[in-house]
């Protein structure tokens, strides 16, 4: 069992490690935020088959839906509300194993079971979040948190 877990976590890390240079090449010298967010969402969805991958961007003190891949989603989220709003408010990555146990979780789809939200922080300010949803319980862990944080830290430097 422990061996299986190590193997699975290792495989996930390998996929992230291979994906990051691909995304960097894909972005190249493009600086348009919408274009880059759209391709990053598509690349993550394609590599892992996640249920929903997308960005919410801070506009007029709200999170507004940005480029995403997956089913239609809620368009606006208030600061502190749901997993995305709390990640924004705390400027922290949140990993939720079971969305039904997260107080105030915003259910854009009843099929979403677990979630990770990573803030996009530029010059100390949260400018948006990356939200990734799974249709299985407990999909995300510290491996996802580490690699998605690295991805987002880099992304804010190129947009
Ligand atoms: N579940 C999120 C809302 C966004 S959707 O999952 C795409 C939340 O609680 O913030």
Short mmCIF file of C-alpha atoms and ligand atoms in Angstrom, two decimals:
data_model
loop_
_atom_site.label_atom_id
_atom_site.label_comp_id
_atom_site.label_asym_id
_atom_site.label_seq_id
_atom_site.Cartn_x
_atom_site.Cartn_y
_atom_site.Cartn_z
CA UNK A 1 0.00 0.00 0.00
CA UNK A 2 2.71 2.50 1.01
CA UNK A 3 4.71 1.41 -2.02
CA UNK A 4 1.71 2.04 -4.27
CA UNK A 5 1.34 5.51 -2.82
CA UNK A 6 5.01 6.35 -3.39
CA UNK A 7 4.67 5.08 -6.94
CA UNK A 8 1.55 7.13 -7.66
CA UNK A 9 3.04 10.30 -6.13
CA UNK A 10 6.23 9.70 -8.09
CA UNK A 11 4.32 9.35 -11.33
CA UNK A 12 2.44 12.55 -10.69
CA UNK A 13 5.66 14.44 -9.98
CA UNK A 14 7.15 13.07 -13.21
CA UNK A 15 4.15 14.31 -15.21
CA UNK A 16 4.47 17.78 -13.65
CA UNK A 17 8.23 17.82 -14.26
CA UNK A 18 7.68 17.01 -17.95
CA UNK A 19 4.78 19.39 -18.32
CA UNK A 20 6.46 22.52 -16.95
CA UNK A 21 9.04 22.89 -19.76
CA UNK A 22 6.29 22.16 -22.30
CA UNK A 23 4.20 24.97 -20.87
CA UNK A 24 7.20 27.30 -20.83
CA UNK A 25 7.81 26.52 -24.51
CA UNK A 26 4.11 26.94 -25.30
CA UNK A 27 4.02 30.37 -23.65
CA UNK A 28 7.33 31.39 -25.24
CA UNK A 29 7.49 35.16 -25.41
CA UNK A 30 3.71 35.59 -25.42
CA UNK A 31 2.73 38.04 -22.68
CA UNK A 32 -1.04 38.13 -23.20
CA UNK A 33 -2.61 36.92 -19.96
CA UNK A 34 -5.80 35.47 -21.48
CA UNK A 35 -3.90 33.52 -24.13
CA UNK A 36 -1.47 32.10 -21.59
CA UNK A 37 -4.10 31.27 -18.96
CA UNK A 38 -6.13 29.49 -21.65
CA UNK A 39 -3.23 27.34 -22.80
CA UNK A 40 -2.09 26.54 -19.25
CA UNK A 41 -5.61 25.40 -18.35
CA UNK A 42 -5.76 23.23 -21.48
CA UNK A 43 -2.29 21.75 -20.90
CA UNK A 44 -3.11 20.79 -17.29
CA UNK A 45 -6.48 19.32 -18.25
CA UNK A 46 -4.94 17.29 -21.05
CA UNK A 47 -1.96 16.02 -19.02
CA UNK A 48 -3.98 14.87 -15.99
CA UNK A 49 -7.59 14.59 -17.17
CA UNK A 50 -8.79 16.79 -14.30
CA UNK A 51 -12.53 17.49 -14.20
CA UNK A 52 -12.15 21.29 -14.31
CA UNK A 53 -9.11 23.56 -14.59
CA UNK A 54 -9.36 27.32 -14.73
CA UNK A 55 -8.48 30.76 -13.54
CA UNK A 56 -10.47 33.32 -11.58
CA UNK A 57 -9.10 36.86 -11.77
CA UNK A 58 -9.48 39.69 -9.25
CA UNK A 59 -11.53 42.51 -10.78
CA UNK A 60 -13.14 45.29 -8.73
CA UNK A 61 -12.65 43.32 -5.51
CA UNK A 62 -14.31 40.15 -6.84
CA UNK A 63 -13.03 36.99 -8.46
CA UNK A 64 -14.30 36.82 -12.02
CA UNK A 65 -14.18 33.67 -14.13
CA UNK A 66 -11.27 33.62 -16.56
CA UNK A 67 -10.04 31.08 -19.10
CA UNK A 68 -10.93 27.50 -18.15
CA UNK A 69 -11.38 23.96 -19.43
CA UNK A 70 -14.35 21.89 -18.31
CA UNK A 71 -18.05 22.36 -17.63
CA UNK A 72 -19.58 25.83 -17.24
CA UNK A 73 -18.81 27.46 -13.89
CA UNK A 74 -19.88 30.24 -11.51
CA UNK A 75 -18.83 33.61 -12.90
CA UNK A 76 -18.23 35.69 -9.75
CA UNK A 77 -16.92 34.80 -6.30
CA UNK A 78 -16.69 37.20 -3.36
CA UNK A 79 -13.55 37.55 -1.26
CA UNK A 80 -13.51 34.93 1.51
CA UNK A 81 -16.29 32.88 -0.10
CA UNK A 82 -15.78 29.25 -1.09
CA UNK A 83 -12.40 27.66 -1.60
CA UNK A 84 -11.35 30.22 -4.23
CA UNK A 85 -12.39 33.23 -2.17
CA UNK A 86 -10.64 31.89 0.91
CA UNK A 87 -7.45 31.15 -1.01
CA UNK A 88 -7.53 34.73 -2.28
CA UNK A 89 -8.24 36.17 1.16
CA UNK A 90 -5.49 34.18 2.89
CA UNK A 91 -3.10 34.29 -0.08
CA UNK A 92 -2.61 30.57 0.53
CA UNK A 93 -2.89 27.34 -1.41
CA UNK A 94 -5.86 25.27 -0.23
CA UNK A 95 -6.19 21.53 -0.77
CA UNK A 96 -9.66 20.15 -0.12
CA UNK A 97 -10.01 16.36 -0.04
CA UNK A 98 -13.80 16.38 0.14
CA UNK A 99 -15.55 19.56 -0.95
CA UNK A 100 -18.67 18.62 1.03
CA UNK A 101 -16.73 19.07 4.26
CA UNK A 102 -15.46 22.55 3.32
CA UNK A 103 -17.70 25.20 4.92
CA UNK A 104 -19.04 27.55 2.25
CA UNK A 105 -17.78 25.50 -0.69
CA UNK A 106 -19.35 26.82 -3.89
CA UNK A 107 -20.63 23.88 -5.91
CA UNK A 108 -20.44 24.89 -9.56
CA UNK A 109 -20.96 21.20 -10.35
CA UNK A 110 -22.22 18.41 -8.12
CA UNK A 111 -19.68 16.15 -9.84
CA UNK A 112 -16.73 18.01 -8.31
CA UNK A 113 -15.46 16.08 -5.26
CA UNK A 114 -12.02 17.48 -4.40
CA UNK A 115 -10.21 20.66 -5.24
CA UNK A 116 -6.95 22.61 -5.06
CA UNK A 117 -6.76 26.39 -5.33
CA UNK A 118 -3.46 28.22 -5.78
CA UNK A 119 -3.25 32.02 -5.54
CA UNK A 120 -1.54 34.01 -8.28
CA UNK A 121 0.60 36.46 -6.34
CA UNK A 122 2.36 39.35 -8.07
CA UNK A 123 4.31 41.97 -6.10
CA UNK A 124 2.75 40.66 -2.90
CA UNK A 125 -0.81 41.05 -4.23
CA UNK A 126 -3.21 38.25 -5.17
CA UNK A 127 -4.29 38.95 -8.76
CA UNK A 128 -6.28 35.74 -9.22
CA UNK A 129 -6.35 32.03 -8.46
CA UNK A 130 -5.83 28.78 -10.30
CA UNK A 131 -8.63 26.36 -9.42
CA UNK A 132 -8.40 22.65 -10.23
CA UNK A 133 -11.31 20.30 -9.51
CA UNK A 134 -11.49 16.52 -9.55
CA UNK A 135 -14.51 14.25 -9.78
CA UNK A 136 -12.82 11.93 -7.27
CA UNK A 137 -12.25 12.38 -3.54
CA UNK A 138 -8.75 13.37 -2.32
CA UNK A 139 -7.08 13.76 -5.72
CA UNK A 140 -4.71 16.55 -4.66
CA UNK A 141 -1.82 16.57 -2.22
CA UNK A 142 1.46 18.32 -1.49
CA UNK A 143 2.90 17.16 -4.84
CA UNK A 144 0.18 19.08 -6.71
CA UNK A 145 0.55 22.02 -4.33
CA UNK A 146 4.30 22.21 -4.90
CA UNK A 147 4.19 21.97 -8.68
CA UNK A 148 1.14 24.16 -9.21
CA UNK A 149 2.70 26.81 -6.96
CA UNK A 150 5.88 26.72 -9.03
CA UNK A 151 3.80 27.03 -12.18
CA UNK A 152 1.78 29.97 -10.85
CA UNK A 153 4.87 31.75 -9.45
CA UNK A 154 6.41 31.58 -12.90
CA UNK A 155 3.19 32.46 -14.74
CA UNK A 156 2.77 35.78 -12.94
CA UNK A 157 6.21 36.83 -14.15
CA UNK A 158 5.32 36.41 -17.83
CA UNK A 159 1.88 38.00 -18.05
N1 LIG B 1 -15.66 25.31 -5.92
C1 LIG B 1 -15.11 26.64 -6.01
C2 LIG B 1 -15.86 27.47 -7.01
C3 LIG B 1 -15.32 27.41 -8.39
S1 LIG B 1 -15.71 26.01 -9.21
O1 LIG B 1 -15.27 24.82 -8.50
C4 LIG B 1 -15.14 26.00 -10.76
C5 LIG B 1 -15.11 27.31 -4.66
O2 LIG B 1 -15.67 26.80 -3.70
O3 LIG B 1 -14.52 28.37 -4.56
#
